[in-house]
Amino acid sequence: MDFAPYQDTAPENNRALSPPPRRSTSRSPNPKSPPPTRPTTDPFLSSTLPAPSHFTDEPRGDGRGFGNTDLESGRMDVNLFETSLPLRLDYEAMLAYLLLPPAGGVLLLVVEHKSDYVRFHAWQSSLVFTVMFVIHLIFSWSPVLSWILFVFDLGLIAFLTMHAYQDANNLDRLELPFFGGLASSFVDAE
C-alpha cells in the first residue's frame, strides 16, 4: 500500500475486503457447541448448604465457620509483645526516654511499626521533651533555672523509664496529664 498524501487512486480501492458474513441457522457464535439445556432438578433440594450445626455458638475444633465465640480466633498469630526491632518490648519502651529525648522517641516512631506500646512511649517522649526543650531555650538566660530544669528533666526521664519497663508486663500505660492523652490519641489513630 502506498500511504503518500497525494495518490493517483484512493487506498480503499486497493485494500482487501472482509469476508462476507456466513449465513447459519444457529444462534450460538460457535455452531459446534451444544444448545443450552434447562436443569431438570430443583436447585434448592440439593445438599450444598452446610448443616445447621455449622452456625452454632459452640467452638469448633477445625477452626473454620462461624461457630467460634472467641473474636480473636482468626488472628492467633498476633503477638502483642512483638516489635519491629530485635529487642524486647520493655527495652524498646525504655529507649524512647533514654536515647537523647526527644530524638530517641522520633527515631522509634520511624522504625517501630508493630508495637502500640512502644509507639505510645515514643509519642509521649517526643511530645514532652520537645516542650521541655523549648522551655530550656526560654530560660537559658538564667544558669540557676537551667540547672533546676536539667535536674527535673533527669528525674522525669528516670521516672518515665522505670514505668515503661515495669508496665510492659501487662501493657499498662502511664499517661502524663496532657501529653499522655495526646500520645494515646495519636497511637489510636494510626
Tab-separated table of N, CA, C and O in Angstrom, residues 1 16 21 23 42 74 162 165:
chain	number	residue	atom	x	y	z
A	1	MET	N	0.831	-1.182	0.000
A	1	MET	CA	0.000	0.000	0.000
A	1	MET	C	0.871	1.239	0.000
A	1	MET	O	1.908	1.272	0.635
A	16	ALA	N	-7.796	-5.169	0.815
A	16	ALA	CA	-8.576	-6.408	0.862
A	16	ALA	C	-9.809	-6.192	1.721
A	16	ALA	O	-9.749	-5.562	2.776
A	21	PRO	N	-20.427	-12.110	5.806
A	21	PRO	CA	-20.885	-12.920	6.941
A	21	PRO	C	-21.516	-14.217	6.472
A	21	PRO	O	-22.193	-14.263	5.449
A	23	ARG	N	-24.072	-17.278	6.588
A	23	ARG	CA	-25.474	-17.448	6.934
A	23	ARG	C	-25.621	-18.787	7.628
A	23	ARG	O	-25.343	-19.829	7.060
A	42	ASP	N	-34.570	-29.461	41.000
A	42	ASP	CA	-34.745	-28.248	41.779
A	42	ASP	C	-33.428	-27.923	42.495
A	42	ASP	O	-32.899	-28.748	43.248
A	74	GLY	N	-9.394	-15.805	64.707
A	74	GLY	CA	-8.813	-15.770	63.383
A	74	GLY	C	-7.423	-15.182	63.358
A	74	GLY	O	-6.727	-15.269	62.365
A	162	MET	N	11.419	4.025	84.241
A	162	MET	CA	11.073	2.962	85.186
A	162	MET	C	9.651	2.441	84.926
A	162	MET	O	9.414	1.237	84.909
A	165	TYR	N	9.395	0.342	81.726
A	165	TYR	CA	9.951	-1.001	81.916
A	165	TYR	C	9.009	-1.873	82.749
A	165	TYR	O	8.729	-3.017	82.401
